[in-house]
Amino acid sequence: MLEYRRMTLAKPAFPAPDHDHGRCTADALAHAEEVCEQRAQKFTPIRRQVLAALLSSHRPLGAYEVIDELAKSMPRPAPITVYRALDFLMANGLVHRIESRNAYLACAAHDHDATSAVAFLICERCGLVGEIPSASFAKDLNAAARSSGFAPKLSVVEITGVCAHCQKAA
Amino acid sequence: MLEYRRMTLAKPAFPAPDHDHGRCTADALAHAEEVCEQRAQKFTPIRRQVLAALLSSHRPLGAYEVIDELAKSMPRPAPITVYRALDFLMANGLVHRIESRNAYLACAAHDHDATSAVAFLICERCGLVGEIPSASFAKDLNAAARSSGFAPKLSVVEITGVCAHCQKAA
DNA sequence: TGAATATAATAAGCAAGCTTACGATTATTC
DNA sequence: GAATAATCGTAAGCTTGCTTATTATATTCA
C-alpha cells in the first residue's frame, strides 16, 4: 500500500493491466471515507456509488456513462443526482475532470491536494489514464506563462498517446 | 511584420489589447491563402469566412458562435457547413481546437506546423488566448511521460489565469 | 421537539456539439 | 465534353452535458 502510494507520487503512474484492481478500488474507497471524515463531509451512498462507478475502470467516464453504470445496480439516477455527487467528489479531490473529454476520473494519487496541477496520460488504445504529479513540470510551465506577465491559475495538461502495455501488445 | 512573427515564436504571445487588429487579421488571411496555395488546397469563400469569424477576436469561439457570427453577413449556415470548414482549417494548421472549451481559435503563430504542440494561455477575465510555442516545455513534458513508458502523441496544455493587461486593469 | 441545514429525488427541459444522409454544384482530369 | 473528385447546401436528428424548479428526506442542534 505504501509502496503503491509512493509510486504514484514519485513518477508518472500508469495503472498496470494486471494490478490488483479489487484492492485498488477498496483502497480508494477507504481513502475517500477517511478524507470525508477528516473534513466532516458526508460520504453518502450515492457519492460512494458514483465514486465506485468511476473506480470500476481507470478510464474517464462521461456523466451519462456513470448513470449507465449506476443503472445496473439501482434505479436509474437522474443526471442532476450524478452531477451533484461528481461536484462533491471533485471538490474533495477524489475525482478529476478530464477537460478534453468532458469526462470524470477517479483520482489515483491519494496524496496530492485538490487544487494542485496534475497532468494526465491518456492511452488512445486501452483508454486507461495515468497521472503525472505536478511537481516535475508545473514549475516550468508556470514560469513560461509568467514570463509574459500571465498569472496562471488552473492548468489542464492532457497528453494522448500509447501506454507502455499497449505498445508491447501491438 | 517580421518583428511580429519573431515575437510569437520567441516567447509566450498574448495579444496586446491595443494591437493593430485590422492588420493582424489581414496578415492571417494572407498567410492562410499562402498556405493553401502551397498545398494546392482551396481557400474557398466559406473557409475564408469561418477563419475571418475566428479572427474577429482572439477568443476561442464555439461552433455555434461561429454560426452566429457568419449569420450577420450571410444566410445562416448549417452546422455541418461550419464544421467542415473548421476541419479543413485545423487540418492545415490555421485553427486550433481548445479542448477544455470545445471551441476553436484562429492560430496566432504562423510559423509552427500543424502537428506541433502548443500551450494556450486563456485569460479568464477578457477571454483572450495567447500561445506558448512548444519548444520550451514540450520536451520536459514528453520526457516525464516517456519515463513511464508512455509514448506521447498529442498534448493538450491549456492554462487558465489572468493576462498581464487584466491584472493592471484590476 | 421544533427549526434550520444539508442532502437527495422527481420532473422537465435547454443548449451545445456533432453527425448522417442525400442531392446539387463546382472544379479537374482525361 | 464526359467522368471523376472535391466541395457545398439542405434537412433532420442524435447525444451529451448540464440546469432549473420543486418537493421530500435526513441530520444537526439549540
Short mmCIF file of C-alpha atoms (C1' of nucleotides) in Angstrom, two decimals:
data_model
loop_
_atom_site.label_atom_id
_atom_site.label_comp_id
_atom_site.label_asym_id
_atom_site.label_seq_id
_atom_site.Cartn_x
_atom_site.Cartn_y
_atom_site.Cartn_z
CA MET A 1 0.00 0.00 0.00
CA LEU A 2 2.73 2.38 0.93
CA GLU A 3 4.66 1.02 -1.98
CA TYR A 4 1.75 1.80 -4.23
CA ARG A 5 1.39 5.30 -2.92
CA ARG A 6 5.00 6.10 -3.22
CA MET A 7 5.00 5.08 -6.83
CA THR A 8 2.10 7.26 -7.77
CA LEU A 9 3.87 10.19 -6.29
CA ALA A 10 7.38 9.66 -7.44
CA LYS A 11 6.83 9.20 -11.15
CA PRO A 12 4.13 9.03 -13.73
CA ALA A 13 1.73 6.33 -12.66
CA PHE A 14 0.02 4.27 -15.26
CA PRO A 15 -2.24 1.53 -13.98
CA ALA A 16 -0.69 -1.81 -14.82
CA PRO A 17 -3.22 -4.03 -16.56
CA ASP A 18 -2.54 -6.82 -14.10
CA HIS A 19 -2.71 -4.80 -10.91
CA ASP A 20 -4.93 -5.88 -8.06
CA HIS A 21 -7.91 -3.85 -9.05
CA GLY A 22 -10.15 -5.05 -6.28
CA ARG A 23 -7.65 -3.82 -3.78
CA CYS A 24 -7.01 -0.54 -5.54
CA THR A 25 -10.74 0.10 -5.56
CA ALA A 26 -11.11 -0.82 -1.93
CA ASP A 27 -8.17 1.37 -1.00
CA ALA A 28 -9.61 4.29 -2.87
CA LEU A 29 -13.00 3.93 -1.20
CA ALA A 30 -11.35 3.67 2.19
CA HIS A 31 -9.31 6.72 1.40
CA ALA A 32 -12.41 8.62 0.37
CA GLU A 33 -14.09 7.72 3.62
CA GLU A 34 -11.09 8.95 5.52
CA VAL A 35 -10.95 12.22 3.67
CA CYS A 36 -14.63 12.89 4.18
CA GLU A 37 -14.42 12.12 7.85
CA GLN A 38 -11.47 14.42 8.32
CA ARG A 39 -13.34 17.20 6.63
CA ALA A 40 -16.62 16.44 8.33
CA GLN A 41 -18.19 15.78 4.97
CA LYS A 42 -20.72 13.08 4.38
CA PHE A 43 -19.78 10.19 2.21
CA THR A 44 -23.33 9.31 1.35
CA PRO A 45 -24.39 6.19 -0.53
CA ILE A 46 -24.89 8.00 -3.81
CA ARG A 47 -21.48 9.62 -3.56
CA ARG A 48 -19.92 6.30 -2.77
CA GLN A 49 -21.68 4.66 -5.67
CA VAL A 50 -20.60 7.31 -8.14
CA LEU A 51 -17.02 7.01 -6.98
CA ALA A 52 -17.24 3.26 -7.19
CA ALA A 53 -18.55 3.51 -10.73
CA LEU A 54 -15.57 5.63 -11.71
CA LEU A 55 -13.23 3.28 -9.92
CA SER A 56 -14.64 0.33 -11.81
CA SER A 57 -12.19 1.23 -14.54
CA HIS A 58 -9.25 3.56 -14.79
CA ARG A 59 -10.96 5.18 -17.69
CA PRO A 60 -12.63 8.55 -17.57
CA LEU A 61 -16.39 8.23 -17.81
CA GLY A 62 -18.82 10.80 -19.08
CA ALA A 63 -21.62 11.74 -16.74
CA TYR A 64 -24.04 9.66 -18.74
CA GLU A 65 -21.73 6.69 -18.67
CA VAL A 66 -21.75 6.99 -14.90
CA ILE A 67 -25.52 6.97 -14.99
CA ASP A 68 -25.50 3.86 -17.16
CA GLU A 69 -23.08 2.21 -14.78
CA LEU A 70 -25.20 3.00 -11.75
CA ALA A 71 -28.35 1.90 -13.54
CA LYS A 72 -27.00 -1.63 -13.42
CA SER A 73 -27.39 -1.85 -9.68
CA MET A 74 -30.10 0.63 -8.79
CA PRO A 75 -32.99 2.57 -10.30
CA ARG A 76 -31.53 4.80 -12.98
CA PRO A 77 -30.46 8.05 -11.31
CA ALA A 78 -31.29 11.42 -12.83
CA PRO A 79 -28.45 13.48 -14.29
CA ILE A 80 -28.68 16.04 -11.52
CA THR A 81 -28.09 13.37 -8.92
CA VAL A 82 -24.88 12.27 -10.55
CA TYR A 83 -23.68 15.79 -11.23
CA ARG A 84 -24.10 16.73 -7.60
CA ALA A 85 -22.15 13.71 -6.49
CA LEU A 86 -19.43 14.47 -9.03
CA ASP A 87 -19.23 18.06 -7.85
CA PHE A 88 -18.82 16.86 -4.31
CA LEU A 89 -16.14 14.36 -5.23
CA MET A 90 -14.24 16.90 -7.26
CA ALA A 91 -14.42 19.49 -4.53
CA ASN A 92 -12.80 16.98 -2.22
CA GLY A 93 -10.07 15.97 -4.61
CA LEU A 94 -11.39 12.47 -5.11
CA VAL A 95 -12.29 12.87 -8.75
CA HIS A 96 -10.72 14.77 -11.63
CA ARG A 97 -12.45 16.20 -14.61
CA ILE A 98 -10.77 15.46 -17.93
CA GLU A 99 -11.49 18.62 -19.84
CA SER A 100 -10.57 17.37 -23.25
CA ARG A 101 -13.18 14.64 -22.93
CA ASN A 102 -15.84 16.14 -20.74
CA ALA A 103 -15.36 13.15 -18.54
CA TYR A 104 -14.56 12.25 -14.97
CA LEU A 105 -11.86 10.10 -13.47
CA ALA A 106 -11.37 8.71 -10.01
CA CYS A 107 -8.20 10.20 -8.66
CA ALA A 108 -5.43 7.64 -8.46
CA ALA A 109 -2.86 9.54 -6.45
CA HIS A 110 -4.19 9.80 -2.94
CA ASP A 111 -1.69 12.27 -1.69
CA HIS A 112 -1.99 15.47 -3.63
CA ASP A 113 -4.43 18.13 -2.57
CA ALA A 114 -7.48 19.07 -4.56
CA THR A 115 -6.03 22.13 -6.20
CA SER A 116 -2.58 21.12 -7.34
CA ALA A 117 -1.99 20.66 -11.03
CA VAL A 118 -1.89 17.20 -12.46
CA ALA A 119 -1.05 16.03 -15.93
CA PHE A 120 -2.94 13.14 -17.41
CA LEU A 121 -1.64 10.47 -19.73
CA ILE A 122 -4.49 9.10 -21.79
CA CYS A 123 -3.88 5.91 -23.71
CA GLU A 124 -5.68 6.02 -27.02
CA ARG A 125 -5.70 2.24 -27.30
CA CYS A 126 -6.96 0.98 -23.98
CA GLY A 127 -8.41 4.24 -22.70
CA LEU A 128 -6.69 3.99 -19.34
CA VAL A 129 -5.46 7.17 -17.77
CA GLY A 130 -2.37 7.75 -15.68
CA GLU A 131 -1.38 10.78 -13.69
CA ILE A 132 1.85 12.71 -13.53
CA PRO A 133 2.09 14.57 -10.27
CA SER A 134 2.62 18.21 -10.86
CA ALA A 135 5.95 18.96 -9.28
CA SER A 136 8.15 18.00 -12.17
CA PHE A 137 6.76 20.12 -14.94
CA ALA A 138 4.38 22.62 -13.41
CA LYS A 139 7.15 24.98 -12.44
CA ASP A 140 8.49 25.23 -15.96
CA LEU A 141 5.07 25.66 -17.38
CA ASN A 142 4.11 28.33 -14.93
CA ALA A 143 7.42 30.08 -15.43
CA ALA A 144 6.89 30.12 -19.18
CA ALA A 145 3.43 31.58 -18.68
CA ARG A 146 4.60 34.17 -16.19
CA SER A 147 7.40 35.34 -18.45
CA SER A 148 4.79 37.18 -20.48
CA GLY A 149 3.08 38.59 -17.42
CA PHE A 150 0.36 35.97 -17.38
CA ALA A 151 -0.75 34.80 -13.93
CA PRO A 152 -1.60 31.12 -14.25
CA LYS A 153 -4.25 29.58 -12.05
CA LEU A 154 -5.56 26.36 -13.39
CA SER A 155 -3.66 24.12 -15.75
CA VAL A 156 -5.13 21.49 -17.96
CA VAL A 157 -2.48 19.14 -19.20
CA GLU A 158 -3.73 16.11 -21.02
CA ILE A 159 -1.43 14.00 -23.11
CA THR A 160 -2.79 11.46 -25.52
CA GLY A 161 -0.60 8.61 -26.65
CA VAL A 162 0.03 4.93 -26.22
CA CYS A 163 0.78 3.38 -22.87
CA ALA A 164 3.67 1.01 -22.29
CA HIS A 165 1.44 -2.02 -22.15
CA CYS A 166 -0.36 -1.32 -25.41
CA GLN A 167 2.95 -0.72 -27.14
CA LYS A 168 4.06 -4.21 -26.23
CA ALA A 169 0.74 -5.66 -27.25
CA ALA A 170 0.88 -4.13 -30.72
CA MET B 1 5.68 42.01 -39.69
CA LEU B 2 8.84 40.09 -39.16
CA GLU B 3 9.00 41.67 -35.77
CA TYR B 4 5.55 40.39 -35.02
CA ARG B 5 6.37 36.90 -36.16
CA ARG B 6 9.52 36.71 -34.24
CA MET B 7 7.77 37.64 -31.06
CA THR B 8 5.13 34.96 -31.38
CA LEU B 9 7.88 32.41 -31.72
CA ALA B 10 10.32 33.59 -29.15
CA LYS B 11 8.09 33.81 -26.11
CA PRO B 12 4.55 33.43 -24.96
CA ALA B 13 2.46 35.70 -27.10
CA PHE B 14 -0.54 37.37 -25.64
CA PRO B 15 -2.43 39.70 -27.94
CA ALA B 16 -1.99 43.24 -26.70
CA PRO B 17 -5.35 44.95 -26.36
CA ASP B 18 -4.11 47.86 -28.43
CA HIS B 19 -2.53 45.91 -31.23
CA ASP B 20 -3.38 46.67 -34.84
CA HIS B 21 -6.10 44.11 -35.16
CA GLY B 22 -7.04 45.02 -38.69
CA ARG B 23 -3.54 44.28 -39.75
CA CYS B 24 -3.22 41.13 -37.71
CA THR B 25 -6.41 39.83 -39.32
CA ALA B 26 -5.27 40.77 -42.79
CA ASP B 27 -1.91 39.13 -42.20
CA ALA B 28 -3.52 35.96 -41.01
CA LEU B 29 -5.82 35.77 -44.02
CA ALA B 30 -2.93 36.41 -46.36
CA HIS B 31 -0.96 33.71 -44.59
CA ALA B 32 -3.84 31.29 -44.95
CA GLU B 33 -4.04 31.98 -48.66
CA GLU B 34 -0.35 31.31 -48.96
CA VAL B 35 -0.51 28.07 -47.06
CA CYS B 36 -3.42 26.80 -49.11
CA GLU B 37 -1.74 27.68 -52.36
CA GLN B 38 1.42 25.90 -51.34
CA ARG B 39 -0.53 22.81 -50.50
CA ALA B 40 -2.80 23.02 -53.51
CA GLN B 41 -5.77 23.35 -51.22
CA LYS B 42 -8.71 25.56 -51.96
CA PHE B 43 -9.28 28.53 -49.75
CA THR B 44 -12.96 28.76 -50.58
CA PRO B 45 -15.25 31.60 -49.54
CA ILE B 46 -16.84 29.67 -46.68
CA ARG B 47 -13.45 28.66 -45.33
CA ARG B 48 -12.26 32.21 -45.54
CA GLN B 49 -15.37 33.46 -43.79
CA VAL B 50 -15.06 30.97 -40.97
CA LEU B 51 -11.44 31.88 -40.45
CA ALA B 52 -12.34 35.56 -40.57
CA ALA B 53 -15.02 35.00 -37.94
CA LEU B 54 -12.47 33.40 -35.64
CA LEU B 55 -10.01 36.16 -36.35
CA SER B 56 -12.56 38.77 -35.43
CA SER B 57 -11.46 38.25 -31.84
CA HIS B 58 -8.59 36.48 -30.18
CA ARG B 59 -11.12 34.49 -28.25
CA PRO B 60 -11.99 30.89 -28.93
CA LEU B 61 -15.46 30.57 -30.40
CA GLY B 62 -17.77 27.59 -30.18
CA ALA B 63 -19.07 26.22 -33.45
CA TYR B 64 -22.42 27.82 -32.83
CA GLU B 65 -20.84 31.13 -32.07
CA VAL B 66 -19.14 30.92 -35.43
CA ILE B 67 -22.52 30.28 -37.00
CA ASP B 68 -23.96 33.30 -35.23
CA GLU B 69 -21.04 35.39 -36.40
CA LEU B 70 -21.45 34.31 -40.01
CA ALA B 71 -25.19 34.81 -39.85
CA LYS B 72 -24.55 38.53 -39.55
CA SER B 73 -23.27 38.76 -43.09
CA MET B 74 -24.86 35.86 -44.94
CA PRO B 75 -27.75 33.41 -44.75
CA ARG B 76 -27.26 31.41 -41.58
CA PRO B 77 -25.05 28.45 -42.42
CA ALA B 78 -25.89 24.95 -41.19
CA PRO B 79 -23.69 23.39 -38.52
CA ILE B 80 -22.25 20.87 -40.95
CA THR B 81 -21.03 23.66 -43.18
CA VAL B 82 -19.10 25.28 -40.38
CA TYR B 83 -17.75 22.02 -39.03
CA ARG B 84 -16.41 21.13 -42.45
CA ALA B 85 -14.65 24.44 -42.75
CA LEU B 86 -13.25 24.09 -39.24
CA ASP B 87 -11.94 20.62 -40.03
CA PHE B 88 -10.24 21.98 -43.09
CA LEU B 89 -8.68 24.87 -41.24
CA MET B 90 -7.46 22.64 -38.43
CA ALA B 91 -6.01 20.12 -40.85
CA ASN B 92 -3.99 22.94 -42.35
CA GLY B 93 -2.80 24.34 -39.07
CA LEU B 94 -4.75 27.55 -39.36
CA VAL B 95 -7.07 26.91 -36.46
CA HIS B 96 -6.64 25.26 -33.08
CA ARG B 97 -9.24 23.48 -31.10
CA ILE B 98 -9.35 24.41 -27.42
CA GLU B 99 -10.27 21.11 -25.87
CA SER B 100 -11.20 22.39 -22.47
CA ARG B 101 -13.82 24.64 -24.04
CA ASN B 102 -14.96 22.78 -27.09
CA ALA B 103 -14.06 25.88 -29.01
CA TYR B 104 -11.93 26.99 -31.90
CA LEU B 105 -9.24 29.61 -32.19
CA ALA B 106 -7.51 31.14 -35.18
CA CYS B 107 -3.87 30.25 -34.91
CA ALA B 108 -1.76 33.26 -34.00
CA ALA B 109 1.72 31.88 -34.56
CA HIS B 110 2.15 31.49 -38.28
CA ASP B 111 5.30 29.51 -38.15
CA HIS B 112 4.70 26.26 -36.38
CA ASP B 113 3.47 23.25 -38.27
CA ALA B 114 0.06 21.76 -37.82
CA THR B 115 1.09 18.95 -35.54
CA SER B 116 3.49 20.54 -33.08
CA ALA B 117 2.32 21.03 -29.53
CA VAL B 118 1.16 24.40 -28.36
CA ALA B 119 0.20 25.59 -24.93
CA PHE B 120 -2.61 28.06 -24.57
CA LEU B 121 -2.92 30.84 -22.05
CA ILE B 122 -6.57 31.62 -21.53
CA CYS B 123 -7.42 34.80 -19.68
CA GLU B 124 -10.45 34.27 -17.50
CA ARG B 125 -11.21 37.99 -17.44
CA CYS B 126 -11.07 39.12 -21.04
CA GLY B 127 -11.24 35.70 -22.65
CA LEU B 128 -8.29 36.37 -24.93
CA VAL B 129 -5.99 33.49 -25.65
CA GLY B 130 -2.24 33.52 -26.15
CA GLU B 131 0.03 30.76 -27.35
CA ILE B 132 3.26 29.43 -25.97
CA PRO B 133 5.20 27.74 -28.71
CA SER B 134 6.05 24.23 -27.79
CA ALA B 135 9.80 24.17 -27.70
CA SER B 136 10.29 25.35 -24.16
CA PHE B 137 8.19 22.93 -22.19
CA ALA B 138 7.20 20.13 -24.53
CA LYS B 139 10.47 18.32 -24.07
CA ASP B 140 10.14 18.15 -20.32
CA LEU B 141 6.57 17.10 -20.52
CA ASN B 142 7.27 14.42 -23.07
CA ALA B 143 10.26 13.22 -21.11
CA ALA B 144 8.14 12.90 -17.99
CA ALA B 145 5.58 10.94 -19.93
CA ARG B 146 8.15 8.71 -21.55
CA SER B 147 9.81 7.91 -18.24
CA SER B 148 6.92 5.57 -17.53
CA GLY B 149 7.00 4.04 -20.98
CA PHE B 150 4.19 6.19 -22.31
CA ALA B 151 4.53 7.29 -25.94
CA PRO B 152 3.00 10.75 -26.15
CA LYS B 153 1.37 11.90 -29.35
CA LEU B 154 -0.91 14.83 -28.82
CA SER B 155 -0.63 17.22 -25.95
CA VAL B 156 -3.35 19.46 -24.69
CA VAL B 157 -1.95 22.17 -22.50
CA GLU B 158 -4.39 24.88 -21.56
CA ILE B 159 -3.63 27.28 -18.78
CA THR B 160 -6.33 29.46 -17.33
CA GLY B 161 -5.36 32.61 -15.48
CA VAL B 162 -5.24 36.35 -15.77
CA CYS B 163 -3.35 38.12 -18.52
CA ALA B 164 -0.94 40.97 -17.89
CA HIS B 165 -3.35 43.56 -19.15
CA CYS B 166 -6.26 42.49 -16.98
CA GLN B 167 -4.01 42.40 -13.93
CA LYS B 168 -3.21 46.05 -14.44
CA ALA B 169 -6.82 46.89 -15.03
CA ALA B 170 -7.92 45.27 -11.79
"C1'" DT C 1 -39.37 18.77 19.91
"C1'" DG C 2 -39.06 22.02 16.55
"C1'" DA C 3 -36.21 24.94 13.49
"C1'" DA C 4 -32.50 25.07 10.50
"C1'" DT C 5 -29.41 22.90 7.42
"C1'" DA C 6 -27.67 19.55 4.25
"C1'" DT C 7 -28.71 16.15 1.10
"C1'" DA C 8 -31.37 13.82 -2.27
"C1'" DA C 9 -35.28 12.64 -5.53
"C1'" DT C 10 -38.54 13.90 -9.24
"C1'" DA C 11 -39.70 16.08 -13.35
"C1'" DA C 12 -38.77 18.68 -17.12
"C1'" DG C 13 -36.12 20.92 -20.41
"C1'" DC C 14 -32.37 23.71 -22.68
"C1'" DA C 15 -28.14 24.26 -25.31
"C1'" DA C 16 -24.13 22.84 -27.46
"C1'" DG C 17 -21.63 19.85 -30.14
"C1'" DC C 18 -21.68 16.96 -33.68
"C1'" DT C 19 -23.47 13.52 -37.27
"C1'" DT C 20 -25.92 11.05 -41.10
"C1'" DA C 21 -27.99 11.10 -45.49
"C1'" DC C 22 -28.52 12.88 -49.80
"C1'" DG C 23 -28.69 15.87 -53.63
"C1'" DA C 24 -26.63 19.89 -56.08
"C1'" DT C 25 -22.81 22.39 -57.59
"C1'" DT C 26 -18.38 23.32 -58.98
"C1'" DA C 27 -13.77 22.26 -60.37
"C1'" DT C 28 -10.30 18.73 -62.55
"C1'" DT C 29 -8.82 15.44 -65.45
"C1'" DC C 30 -8.53 12.60 -69.17
"C1'" DG D 1 -17.27 17.07 -73.09
"C1'" DA D 2 -17.92 13.16 -70.24
"C1'" DA D 3 -16.23 11.18 -65.99
"C1'" DT D 4 -14.39 11.91 -61.62
"C1'" DA D 5 -13.50 14.15 -57.48
"C1'" DA D 6 -13.99 17.83 -54.31
"C1'" DT D 7 -16.90 20.96 -52.23
"C1'" DC D 8 -21.13 22.79 -50.58
"C1'" DG D 9 -26.07 23.00 -49.23
"C1'" DT D 10 -30.45 21.20 -47.21
"C1'" DA D 11 -32.85 18.69 -43.88
"C1'" DA D 12 -33.13 16.23 -40.00
"C1'" DG D 13 -31.78 14.37 -35.84
"C1'" DC D 14 -28.92 12.47 -32.14
"C1'" DT D 15 -26.09 12.59 -27.87
"C1'" DT D 16 -24.12 14.63 -24.19
"C1'" DG D 17 -23.62 17.92 -20.76
"C1'" DC D 18 -25.83 20.48 -17.71
"C1'" DT D 19 -29.64 23.35 -15.43
"C1'" DT D 20 -33.93 24.98 -13.10
"C1'" DA D 21 -37.61 24.25 -10.12
"C1'" DT D 22 -39.87 21.87 -6.71
"C1'" DT D 23 -40.64 18.63 -3.18
"C1'" DA D 24 -39.06 15.21 0.10
"C1'" DT D 25 -35.92 13.20 3.41
"C1'" DA D 26 -32.45 13.12 6.73
"C1'" DT D 27 -29.45 15.25 10.13
"C1'" DT D 28 -28.00 18.53 13.49
"C1'" DC D 29 -28.54 21.23 17.23
"C1'" DA D 30 -30.48 24.66 20.12
#
